[in-house]
PDB file of C-alpha atoms in Angstrom:
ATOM      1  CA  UNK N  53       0.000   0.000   0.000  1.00  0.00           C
ATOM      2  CA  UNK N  54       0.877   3.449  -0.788  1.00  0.00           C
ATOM      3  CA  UNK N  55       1.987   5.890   2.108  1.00  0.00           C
ATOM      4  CA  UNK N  56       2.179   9.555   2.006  1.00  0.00           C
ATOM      5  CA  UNK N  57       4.388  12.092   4.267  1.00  0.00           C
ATOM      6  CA  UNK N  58       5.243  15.651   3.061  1.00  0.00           C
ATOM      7  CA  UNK N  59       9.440  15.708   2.003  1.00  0.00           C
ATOM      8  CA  UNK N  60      10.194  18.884   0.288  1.00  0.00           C
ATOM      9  CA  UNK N  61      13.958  17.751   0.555  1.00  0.00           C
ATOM     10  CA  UNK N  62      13.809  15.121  -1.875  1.00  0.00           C
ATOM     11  CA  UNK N  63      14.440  15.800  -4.970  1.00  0.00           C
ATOM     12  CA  UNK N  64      13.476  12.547  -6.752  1.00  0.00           C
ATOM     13  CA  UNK N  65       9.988  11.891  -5.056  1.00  0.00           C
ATOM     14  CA  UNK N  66       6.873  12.045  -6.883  1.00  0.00           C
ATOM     15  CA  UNK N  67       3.455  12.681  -5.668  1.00  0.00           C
ATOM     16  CA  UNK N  68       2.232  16.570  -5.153  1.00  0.00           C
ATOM     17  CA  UNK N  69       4.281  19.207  -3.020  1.00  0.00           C
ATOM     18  CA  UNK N  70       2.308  18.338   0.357  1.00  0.00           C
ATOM     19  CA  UNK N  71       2.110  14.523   0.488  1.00  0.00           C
ATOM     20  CA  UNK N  72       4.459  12.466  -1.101  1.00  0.00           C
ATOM     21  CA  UNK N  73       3.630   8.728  -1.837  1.00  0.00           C
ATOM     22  CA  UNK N  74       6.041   5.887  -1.901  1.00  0.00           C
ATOM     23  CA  UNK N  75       6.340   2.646  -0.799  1.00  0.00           C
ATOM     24  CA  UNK N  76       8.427   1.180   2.226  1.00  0.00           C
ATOM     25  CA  UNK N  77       8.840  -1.933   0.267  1.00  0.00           C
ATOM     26  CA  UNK N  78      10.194  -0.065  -2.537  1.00  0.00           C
ATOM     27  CA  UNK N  79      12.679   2.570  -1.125  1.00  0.00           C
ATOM     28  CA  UNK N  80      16.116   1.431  -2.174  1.00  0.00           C
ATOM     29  CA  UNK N  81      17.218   2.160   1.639  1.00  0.00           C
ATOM     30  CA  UNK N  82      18.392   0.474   4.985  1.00  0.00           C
ATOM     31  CA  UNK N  83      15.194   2.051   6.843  1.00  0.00           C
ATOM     32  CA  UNK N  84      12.308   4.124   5.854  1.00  0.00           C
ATOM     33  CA  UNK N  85       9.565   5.627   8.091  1.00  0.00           C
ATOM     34  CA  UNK N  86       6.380   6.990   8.352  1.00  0.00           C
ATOM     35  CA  UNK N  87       3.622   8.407  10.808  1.00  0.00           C
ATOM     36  CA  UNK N  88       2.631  11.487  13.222  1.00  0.00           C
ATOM     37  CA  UNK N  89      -1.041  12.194  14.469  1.00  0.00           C
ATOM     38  CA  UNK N  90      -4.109  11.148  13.186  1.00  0.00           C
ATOM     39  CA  UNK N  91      -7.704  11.344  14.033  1.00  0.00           C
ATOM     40  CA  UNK N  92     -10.089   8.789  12.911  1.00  0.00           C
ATOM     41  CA  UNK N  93     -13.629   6.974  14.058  1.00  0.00           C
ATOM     42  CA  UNK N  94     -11.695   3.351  13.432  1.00  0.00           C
ATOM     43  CA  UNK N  95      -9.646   2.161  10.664  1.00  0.00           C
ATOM     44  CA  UNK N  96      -8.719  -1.635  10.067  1.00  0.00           C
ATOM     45  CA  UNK N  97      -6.274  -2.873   7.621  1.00  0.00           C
ATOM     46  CA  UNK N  98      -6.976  -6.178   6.997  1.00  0.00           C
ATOM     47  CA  UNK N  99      -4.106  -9.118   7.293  1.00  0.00           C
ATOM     48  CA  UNK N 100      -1.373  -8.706   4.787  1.00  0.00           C
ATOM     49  CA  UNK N 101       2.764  -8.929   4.849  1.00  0.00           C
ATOM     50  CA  UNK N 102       5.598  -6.797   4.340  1.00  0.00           C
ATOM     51  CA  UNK N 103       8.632  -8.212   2.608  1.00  0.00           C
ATOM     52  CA  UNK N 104      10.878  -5.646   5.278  1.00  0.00           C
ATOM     53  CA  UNK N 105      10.497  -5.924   8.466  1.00  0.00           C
ATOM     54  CA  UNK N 106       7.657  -3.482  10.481  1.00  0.00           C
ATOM     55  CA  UNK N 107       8.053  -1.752  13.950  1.00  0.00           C
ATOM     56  CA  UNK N 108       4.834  -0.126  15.037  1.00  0.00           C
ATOM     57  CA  UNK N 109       5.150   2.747  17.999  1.00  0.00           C
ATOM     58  CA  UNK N 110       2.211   4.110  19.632  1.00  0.00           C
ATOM     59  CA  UNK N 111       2.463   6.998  21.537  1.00  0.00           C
ATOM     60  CA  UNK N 112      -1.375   8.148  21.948  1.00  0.00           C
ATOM     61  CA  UNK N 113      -4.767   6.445  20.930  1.00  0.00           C
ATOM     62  CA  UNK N 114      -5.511   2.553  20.968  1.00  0.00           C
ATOM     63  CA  UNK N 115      -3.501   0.825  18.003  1.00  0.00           C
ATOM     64  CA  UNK N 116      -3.901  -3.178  17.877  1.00  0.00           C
ATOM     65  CA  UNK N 117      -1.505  -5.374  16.213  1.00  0.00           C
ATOM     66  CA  UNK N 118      -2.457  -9.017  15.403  1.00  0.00           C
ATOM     67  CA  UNK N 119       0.174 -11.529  14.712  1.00  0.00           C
ATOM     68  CA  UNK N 120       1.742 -14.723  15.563  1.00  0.00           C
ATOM     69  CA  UNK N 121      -0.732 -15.777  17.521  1.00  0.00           C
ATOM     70  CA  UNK N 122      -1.172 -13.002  19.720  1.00  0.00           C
ATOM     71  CA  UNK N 123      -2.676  -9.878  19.781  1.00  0.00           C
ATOM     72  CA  UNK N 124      -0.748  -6.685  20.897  1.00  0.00           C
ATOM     73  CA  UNK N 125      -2.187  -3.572  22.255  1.00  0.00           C
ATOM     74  CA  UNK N 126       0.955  -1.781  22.827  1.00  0.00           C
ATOM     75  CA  UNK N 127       1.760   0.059  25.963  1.00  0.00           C
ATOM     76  CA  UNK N 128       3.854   3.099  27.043  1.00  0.00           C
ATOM     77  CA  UNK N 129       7.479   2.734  25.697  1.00  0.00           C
ATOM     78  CA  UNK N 130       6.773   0.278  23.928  1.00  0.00           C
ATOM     79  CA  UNK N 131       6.806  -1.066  20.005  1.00  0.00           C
ATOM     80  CA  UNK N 132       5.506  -4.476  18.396  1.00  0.00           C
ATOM     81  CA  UNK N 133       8.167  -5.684  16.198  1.00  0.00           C
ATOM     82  CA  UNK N 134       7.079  -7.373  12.837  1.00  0.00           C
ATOM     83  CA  UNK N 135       9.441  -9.666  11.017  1.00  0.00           C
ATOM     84  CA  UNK N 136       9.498  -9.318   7.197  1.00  0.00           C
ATOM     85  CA  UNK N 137       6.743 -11.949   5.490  1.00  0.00           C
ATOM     86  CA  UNK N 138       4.730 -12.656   8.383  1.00  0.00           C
ATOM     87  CA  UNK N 139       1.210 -11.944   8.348  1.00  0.00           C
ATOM     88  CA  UNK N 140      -0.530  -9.554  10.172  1.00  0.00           C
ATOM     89  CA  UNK N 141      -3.364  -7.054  10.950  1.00  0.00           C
ATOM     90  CA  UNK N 142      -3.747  -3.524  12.361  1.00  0.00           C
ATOM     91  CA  UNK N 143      -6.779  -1.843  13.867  1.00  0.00           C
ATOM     92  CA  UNK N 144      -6.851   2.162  15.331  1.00  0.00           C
ATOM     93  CA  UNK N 145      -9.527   3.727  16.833  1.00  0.00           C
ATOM     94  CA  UNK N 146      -9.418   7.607  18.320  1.00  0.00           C
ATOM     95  CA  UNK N 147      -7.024  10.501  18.083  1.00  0.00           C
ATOM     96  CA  UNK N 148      -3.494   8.089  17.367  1.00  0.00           C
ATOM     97  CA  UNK N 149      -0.108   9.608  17.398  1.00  0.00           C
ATOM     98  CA  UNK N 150       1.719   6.099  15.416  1.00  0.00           C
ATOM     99  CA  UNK N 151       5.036   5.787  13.823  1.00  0.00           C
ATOM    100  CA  UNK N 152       5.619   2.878  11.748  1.00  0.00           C
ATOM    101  CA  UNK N 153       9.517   1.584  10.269  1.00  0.00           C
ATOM    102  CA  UNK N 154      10.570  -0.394   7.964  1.00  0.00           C
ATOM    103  CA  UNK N 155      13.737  -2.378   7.656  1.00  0.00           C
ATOM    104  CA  UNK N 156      15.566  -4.210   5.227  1.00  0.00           C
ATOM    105  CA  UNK N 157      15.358  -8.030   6.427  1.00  0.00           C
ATOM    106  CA  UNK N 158      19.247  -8.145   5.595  1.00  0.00           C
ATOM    107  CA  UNK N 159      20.025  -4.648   7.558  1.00  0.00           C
ATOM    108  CA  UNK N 160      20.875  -5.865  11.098  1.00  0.00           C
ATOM    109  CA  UNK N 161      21.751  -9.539  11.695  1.00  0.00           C
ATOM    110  CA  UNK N 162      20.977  -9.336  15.216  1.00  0.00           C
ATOM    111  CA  UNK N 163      17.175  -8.144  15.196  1.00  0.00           C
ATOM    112  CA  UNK N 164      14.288 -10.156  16.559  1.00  0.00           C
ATOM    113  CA  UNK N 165      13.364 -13.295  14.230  1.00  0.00           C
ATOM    114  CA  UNK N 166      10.327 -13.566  15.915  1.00  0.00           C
ATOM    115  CA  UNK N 167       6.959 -11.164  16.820  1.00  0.00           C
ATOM    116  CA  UNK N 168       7.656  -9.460  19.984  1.00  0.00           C
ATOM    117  CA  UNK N 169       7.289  -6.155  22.053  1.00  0.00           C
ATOM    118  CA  UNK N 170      10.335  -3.876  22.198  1.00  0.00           C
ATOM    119  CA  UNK N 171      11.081  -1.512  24.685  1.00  0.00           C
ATOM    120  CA  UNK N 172      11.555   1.557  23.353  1.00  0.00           C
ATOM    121  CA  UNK N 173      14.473   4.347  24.989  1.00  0.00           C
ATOM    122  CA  UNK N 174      13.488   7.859  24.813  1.00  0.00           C
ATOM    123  CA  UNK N 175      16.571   8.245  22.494  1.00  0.00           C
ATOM    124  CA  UNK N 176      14.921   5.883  19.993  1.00  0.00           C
ATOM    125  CA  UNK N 177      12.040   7.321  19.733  1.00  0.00           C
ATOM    126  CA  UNK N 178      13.827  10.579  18.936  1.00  0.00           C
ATOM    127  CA  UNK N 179      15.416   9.158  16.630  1.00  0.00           C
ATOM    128  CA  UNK N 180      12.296   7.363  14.480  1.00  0.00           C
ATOM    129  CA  UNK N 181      10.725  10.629  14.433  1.00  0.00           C
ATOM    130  CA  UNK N 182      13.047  12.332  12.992  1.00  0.00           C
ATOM    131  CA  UNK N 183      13.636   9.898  10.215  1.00  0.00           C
ATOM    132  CA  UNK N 184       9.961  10.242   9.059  1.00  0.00           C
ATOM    133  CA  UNK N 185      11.381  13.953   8.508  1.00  0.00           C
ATOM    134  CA  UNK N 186      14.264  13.018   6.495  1.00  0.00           C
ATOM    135  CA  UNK N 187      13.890  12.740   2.808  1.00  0.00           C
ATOM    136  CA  UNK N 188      12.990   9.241   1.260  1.00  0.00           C
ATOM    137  CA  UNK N 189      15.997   8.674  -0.358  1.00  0.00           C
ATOM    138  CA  UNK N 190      18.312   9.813   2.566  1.00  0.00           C
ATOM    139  CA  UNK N 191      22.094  10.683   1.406  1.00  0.00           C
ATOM    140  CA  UNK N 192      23.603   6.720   3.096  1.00  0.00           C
ATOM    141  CA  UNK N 193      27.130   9.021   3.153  1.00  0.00           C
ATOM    142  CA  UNK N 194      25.820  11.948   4.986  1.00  0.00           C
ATOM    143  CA  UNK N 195      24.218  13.066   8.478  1.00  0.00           C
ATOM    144  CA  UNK N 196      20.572  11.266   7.775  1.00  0.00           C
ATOM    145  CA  UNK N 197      22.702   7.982   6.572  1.00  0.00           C
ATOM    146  CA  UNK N 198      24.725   8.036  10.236  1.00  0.00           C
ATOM    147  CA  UNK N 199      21.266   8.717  11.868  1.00  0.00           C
ATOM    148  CA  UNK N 200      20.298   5.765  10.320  1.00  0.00           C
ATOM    149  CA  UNK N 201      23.114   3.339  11.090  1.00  0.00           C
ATOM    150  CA  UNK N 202      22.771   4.942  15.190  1.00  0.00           C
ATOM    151  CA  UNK N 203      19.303   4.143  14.957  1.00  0.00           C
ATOM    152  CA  UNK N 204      19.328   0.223  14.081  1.00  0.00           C
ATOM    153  CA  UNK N 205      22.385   0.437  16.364  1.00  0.00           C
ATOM    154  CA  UNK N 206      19.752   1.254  18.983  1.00  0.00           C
ATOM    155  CA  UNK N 207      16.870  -1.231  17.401  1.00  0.00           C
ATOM    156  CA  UNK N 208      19.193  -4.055  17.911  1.00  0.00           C
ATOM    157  CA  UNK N 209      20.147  -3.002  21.703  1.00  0.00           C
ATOM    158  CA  UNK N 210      16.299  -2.741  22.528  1.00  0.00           C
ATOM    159  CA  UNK N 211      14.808  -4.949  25.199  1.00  0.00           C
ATOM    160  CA  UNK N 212      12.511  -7.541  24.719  1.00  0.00           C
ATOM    161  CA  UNK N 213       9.263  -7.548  26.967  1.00  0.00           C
ATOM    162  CA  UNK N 214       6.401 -10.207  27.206  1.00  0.00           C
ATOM    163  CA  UNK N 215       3.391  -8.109  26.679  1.00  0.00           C
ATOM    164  CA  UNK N 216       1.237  -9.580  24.237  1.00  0.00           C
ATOM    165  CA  UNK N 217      -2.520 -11.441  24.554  1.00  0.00           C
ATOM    166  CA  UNK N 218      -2.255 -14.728  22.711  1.00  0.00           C
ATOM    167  CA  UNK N 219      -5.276 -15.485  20.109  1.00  0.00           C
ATOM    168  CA  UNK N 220      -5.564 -19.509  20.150  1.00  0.00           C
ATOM    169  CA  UNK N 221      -6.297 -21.015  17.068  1.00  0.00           C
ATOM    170  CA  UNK N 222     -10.098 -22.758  18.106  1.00  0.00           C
ATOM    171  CA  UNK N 223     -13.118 -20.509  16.990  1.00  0.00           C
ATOM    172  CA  UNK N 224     -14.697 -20.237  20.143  1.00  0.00           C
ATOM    173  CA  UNK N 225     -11.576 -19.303  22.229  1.00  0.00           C
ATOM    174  CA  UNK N 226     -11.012 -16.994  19.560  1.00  0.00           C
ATOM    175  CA  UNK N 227     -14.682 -15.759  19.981  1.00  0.00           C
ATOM    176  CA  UNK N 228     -14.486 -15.562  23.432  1.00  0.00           C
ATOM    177  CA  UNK N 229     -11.201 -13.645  23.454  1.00  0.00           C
ATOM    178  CA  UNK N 230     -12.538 -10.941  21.147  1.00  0.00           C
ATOM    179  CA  UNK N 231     -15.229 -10.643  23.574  1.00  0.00           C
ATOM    180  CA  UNK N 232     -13.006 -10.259  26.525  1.00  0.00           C
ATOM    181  CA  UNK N 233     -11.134  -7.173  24.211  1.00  0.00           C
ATOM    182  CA  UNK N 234     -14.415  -5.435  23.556  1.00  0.00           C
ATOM    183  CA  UNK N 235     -15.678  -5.619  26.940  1.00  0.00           C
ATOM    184  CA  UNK N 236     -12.774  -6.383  29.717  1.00  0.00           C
ATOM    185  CA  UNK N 237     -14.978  -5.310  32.493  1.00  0.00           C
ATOM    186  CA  UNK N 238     -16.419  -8.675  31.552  1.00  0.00           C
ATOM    187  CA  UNK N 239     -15.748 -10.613  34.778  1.00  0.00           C
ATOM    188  CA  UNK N 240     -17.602 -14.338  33.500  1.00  0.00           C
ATOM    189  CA  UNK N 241     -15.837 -17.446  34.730  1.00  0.00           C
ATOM    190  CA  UNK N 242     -14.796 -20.288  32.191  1.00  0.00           C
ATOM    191  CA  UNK N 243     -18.080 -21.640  33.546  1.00  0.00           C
ATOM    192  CA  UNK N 244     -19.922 -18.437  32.688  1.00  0.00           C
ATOM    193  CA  UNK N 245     -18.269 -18.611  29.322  1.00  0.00           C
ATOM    194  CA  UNK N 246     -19.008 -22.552  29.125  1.00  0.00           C
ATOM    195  CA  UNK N 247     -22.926 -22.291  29.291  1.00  0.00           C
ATOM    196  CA  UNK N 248     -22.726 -19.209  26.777  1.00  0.00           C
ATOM    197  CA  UNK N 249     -20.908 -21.124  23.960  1.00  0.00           C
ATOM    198  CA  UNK N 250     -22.567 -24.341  25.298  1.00  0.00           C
ATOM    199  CA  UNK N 251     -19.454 -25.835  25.453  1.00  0.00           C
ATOM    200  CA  UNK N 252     -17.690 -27.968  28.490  1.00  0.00           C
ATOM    201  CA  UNK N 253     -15.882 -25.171  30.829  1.00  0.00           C
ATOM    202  CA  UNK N 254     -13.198 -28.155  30.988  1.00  0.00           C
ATOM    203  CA  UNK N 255     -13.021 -28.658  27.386  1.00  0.00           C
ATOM    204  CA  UNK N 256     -12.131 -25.099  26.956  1.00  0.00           C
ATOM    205  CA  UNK N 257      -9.726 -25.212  29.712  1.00  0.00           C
ATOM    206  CA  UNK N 258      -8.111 -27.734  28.267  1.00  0.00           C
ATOM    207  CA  UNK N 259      -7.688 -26.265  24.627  1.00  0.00           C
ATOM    208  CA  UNK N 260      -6.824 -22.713  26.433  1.00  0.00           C
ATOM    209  CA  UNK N 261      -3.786 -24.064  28.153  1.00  0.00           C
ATOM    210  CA  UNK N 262      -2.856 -26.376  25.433  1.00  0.00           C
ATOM    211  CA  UNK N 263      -2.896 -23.352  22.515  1.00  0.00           C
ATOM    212  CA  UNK N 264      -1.162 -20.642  25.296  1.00  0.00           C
ATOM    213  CA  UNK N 265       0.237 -22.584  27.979  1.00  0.00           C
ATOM    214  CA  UNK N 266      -1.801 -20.366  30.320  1.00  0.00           C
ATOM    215  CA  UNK N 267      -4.718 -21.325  32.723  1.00  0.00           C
ATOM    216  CA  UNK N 268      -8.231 -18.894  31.983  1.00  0.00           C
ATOM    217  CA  UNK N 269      -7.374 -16.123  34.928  1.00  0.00           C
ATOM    218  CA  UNK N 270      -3.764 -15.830  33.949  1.00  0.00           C
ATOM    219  CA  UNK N 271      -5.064 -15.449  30.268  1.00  0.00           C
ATOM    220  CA  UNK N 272      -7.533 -12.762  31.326  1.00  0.00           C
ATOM    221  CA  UNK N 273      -5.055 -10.890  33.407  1.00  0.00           C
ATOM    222  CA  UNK N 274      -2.579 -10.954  30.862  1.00  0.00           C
ATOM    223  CA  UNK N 275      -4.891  -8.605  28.678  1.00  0.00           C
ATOM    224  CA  UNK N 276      -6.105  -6.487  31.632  1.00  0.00           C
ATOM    225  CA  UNK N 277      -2.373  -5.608  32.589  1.00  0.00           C
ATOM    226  CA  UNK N 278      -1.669  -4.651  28.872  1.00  0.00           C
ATOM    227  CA  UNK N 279      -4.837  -2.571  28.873  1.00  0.00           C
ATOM    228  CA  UNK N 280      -3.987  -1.271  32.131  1.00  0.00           C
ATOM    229  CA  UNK N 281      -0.171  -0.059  31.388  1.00  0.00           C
ATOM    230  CA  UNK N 282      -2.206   1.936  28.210  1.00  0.00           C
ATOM    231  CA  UNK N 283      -5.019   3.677  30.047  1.00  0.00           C
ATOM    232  CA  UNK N 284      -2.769   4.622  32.624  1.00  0.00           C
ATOM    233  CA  UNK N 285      -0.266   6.009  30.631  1.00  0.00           C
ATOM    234  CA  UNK N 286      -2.563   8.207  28.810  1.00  0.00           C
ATOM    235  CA  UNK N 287      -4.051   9.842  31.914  1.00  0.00           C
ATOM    236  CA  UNK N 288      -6.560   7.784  33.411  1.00  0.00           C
ATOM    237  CA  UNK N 289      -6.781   7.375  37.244  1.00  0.00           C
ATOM    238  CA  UNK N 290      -6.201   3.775  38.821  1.00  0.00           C
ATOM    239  CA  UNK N 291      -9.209   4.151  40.359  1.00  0.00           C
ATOM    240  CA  UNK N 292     -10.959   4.331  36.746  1.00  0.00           C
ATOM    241  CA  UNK N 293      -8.967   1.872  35.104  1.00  0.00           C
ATOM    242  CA  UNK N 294      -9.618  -0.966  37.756  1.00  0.00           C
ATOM    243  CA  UNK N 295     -13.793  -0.155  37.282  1.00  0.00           C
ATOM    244  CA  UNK N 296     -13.253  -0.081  33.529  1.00  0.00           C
ATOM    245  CA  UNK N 297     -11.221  -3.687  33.892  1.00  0.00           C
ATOM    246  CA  UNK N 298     -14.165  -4.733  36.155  1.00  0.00           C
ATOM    247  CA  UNK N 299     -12.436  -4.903  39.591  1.00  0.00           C
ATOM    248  CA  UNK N 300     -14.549  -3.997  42.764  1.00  0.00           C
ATOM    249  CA  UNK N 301     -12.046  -1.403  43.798  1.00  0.00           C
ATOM    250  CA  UNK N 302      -8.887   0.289  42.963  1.00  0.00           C
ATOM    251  CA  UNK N 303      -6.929  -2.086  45.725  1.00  0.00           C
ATOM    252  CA  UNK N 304      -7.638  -5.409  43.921  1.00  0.00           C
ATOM    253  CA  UNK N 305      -6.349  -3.962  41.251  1.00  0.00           C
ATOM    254  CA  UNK N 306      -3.080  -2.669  42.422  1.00  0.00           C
ATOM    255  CA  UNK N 307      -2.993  -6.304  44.278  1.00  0.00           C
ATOM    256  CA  UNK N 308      -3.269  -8.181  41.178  1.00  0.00           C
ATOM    257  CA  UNK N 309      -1.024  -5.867  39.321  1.00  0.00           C
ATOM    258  CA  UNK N 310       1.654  -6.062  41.788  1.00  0.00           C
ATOM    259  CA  UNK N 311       1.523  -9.714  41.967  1.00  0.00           C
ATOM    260  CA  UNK N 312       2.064  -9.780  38.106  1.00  0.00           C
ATOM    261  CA  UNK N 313       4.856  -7.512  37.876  1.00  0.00           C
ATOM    262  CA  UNK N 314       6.035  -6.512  40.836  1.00  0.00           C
ATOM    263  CA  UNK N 315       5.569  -3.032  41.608  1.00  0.00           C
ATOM    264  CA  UNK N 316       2.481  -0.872  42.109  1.00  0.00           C
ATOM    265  CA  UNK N 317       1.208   0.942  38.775  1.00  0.00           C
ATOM    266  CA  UNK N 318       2.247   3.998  39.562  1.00  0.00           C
ATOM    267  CA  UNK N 319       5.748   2.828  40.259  1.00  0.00           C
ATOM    268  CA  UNK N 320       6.396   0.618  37.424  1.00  0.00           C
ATOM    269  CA  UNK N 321       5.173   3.266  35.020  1.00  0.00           C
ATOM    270  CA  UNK N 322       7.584   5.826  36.882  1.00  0.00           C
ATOM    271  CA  UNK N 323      10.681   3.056  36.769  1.00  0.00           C
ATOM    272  CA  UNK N 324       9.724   2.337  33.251  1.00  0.00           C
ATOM    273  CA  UNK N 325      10.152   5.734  32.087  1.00  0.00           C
ATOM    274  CA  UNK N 326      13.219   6.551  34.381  1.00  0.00           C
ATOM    275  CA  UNK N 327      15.439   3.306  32.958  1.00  0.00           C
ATOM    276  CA  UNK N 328      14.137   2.795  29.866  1.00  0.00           C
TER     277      UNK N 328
END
């Protein structure tokens, strides 16, 4: 698909004077980028590949990735990583500020092989937005070529973190786990979710733990903690976030979030942001 970005500085683009099309898959470069705000009532591109590789950074709105299994709302500092070939799907919904990059499979040896979140240093995010500033076809012997090589120097230094929601393969886990997304204040045991799909609640624990390796509750807290580490990041109180997730009160909550990672919100979302 085509994407557009305004780049007065180069010469040999086509497209009009204020938005420029190319294609990522086309630019005769180590990296190419794209994004900045965007508002929008929902927007869904449906699953497709790259043949370079994709990093997606969200740093405002609700952008989901779906891939490898798993579905990945991304949270603060944070970037799914998309190996070249391997299909995939993107939703957005509300006001988005998204960056996307794309990199030549051959460019850095050492980069992920696999779909995963990356942590994401202030530094590099500096960095990827200001190479969807530089022109298209960067000079590879000037500044914007050094910016480039620093900036899969720091792609290939950047932690990775185990915050994804895996999809399982069976249509009604699949059903039941789109249901959980739409609604998370949803708080319906496996039974609960048993007599609705008129289905054994052991049969789906069974296929649940066989397709993620987790049991239902760790499943289901798995996508409230990822949910939680984006509300809270854009401004929302714990006290809102644990109603919205369906908890009785902001202390179970912070209990169950604790437990999972080991610090309060507030203070993981402070240490994140001081180390990362």
């Amino acid at each position: 698909m085509p994407y557009y970005r305004h780049d007065e500085n180069d010469p040999d683009a086509t497209g009009d004077a204020d938005n420029t099309a190319f294609s990522p898959e086309d630019v005769p470069r180590a990296i190419s980028a794209v994004g900045g705000e965007m508002v929008t009532k929902g927007m869904e591109l449906p699953v497709h590949a790259h043949r370079k590789a994709q990093l997606v950074l969200t740093l405002r709105g609700v952008v989901k990735c779906e891939a490898d299994q798993s579905v990945w709302i991304v949270p603060p500092r944070c970037a799914v990583w998309i190996p070249g070939g391997l299909a995939h799907s993107v939703s957005i919904s509300g006001n988005v500020e998204v960056y996307c990059l794309f990199v030549e499979p051959d460019a850095v040896s050492t980069l992920p092989k696999q779909c995963c979140t990356l942590a994401i240093s202030p530094l590099l995010e500096h960095l990827l937005m200001h190479v969807t500033r530089m022109p298209v076809l960067y000079d590879t012997n000037g500044t914007d070529g050094r910016i480039a090589t620093v900036l899969l120097d720091q792609l290939s230094l950047a932690p990775v973190e185990k915050l994804n929601f895996p999809m399982p393969n069976n249509p009604k886990l699949r059903k039941l786990a789109t249901a959980m997304i739409a609604d998370p204040s949803d708080r319906a045991t496996i039974t609960d979710w048993g007599k609705r799909m008129a289905i054994a609640p052991r049969t789906l624990t069974r296929t649940l733990h066989r397709e993620t390796g987790m049991s239902f509750g760790r499943w289901r807290q798995q996508l409230h903690i990822l949910i939680a580490l984006q509300r809270l990041d854009q401004g929302m109180s714990v006290q809102n976030v644990a109603l919205d997730l369906g908890y009785e009160n902001a202390s179970a909550f912070v209990t169950m979030f604790r437990k999972a990672l080991g610090k309060p919100p507030a203070r993981y979302l402070a240490d994140r942001r001081a180390t990362i």
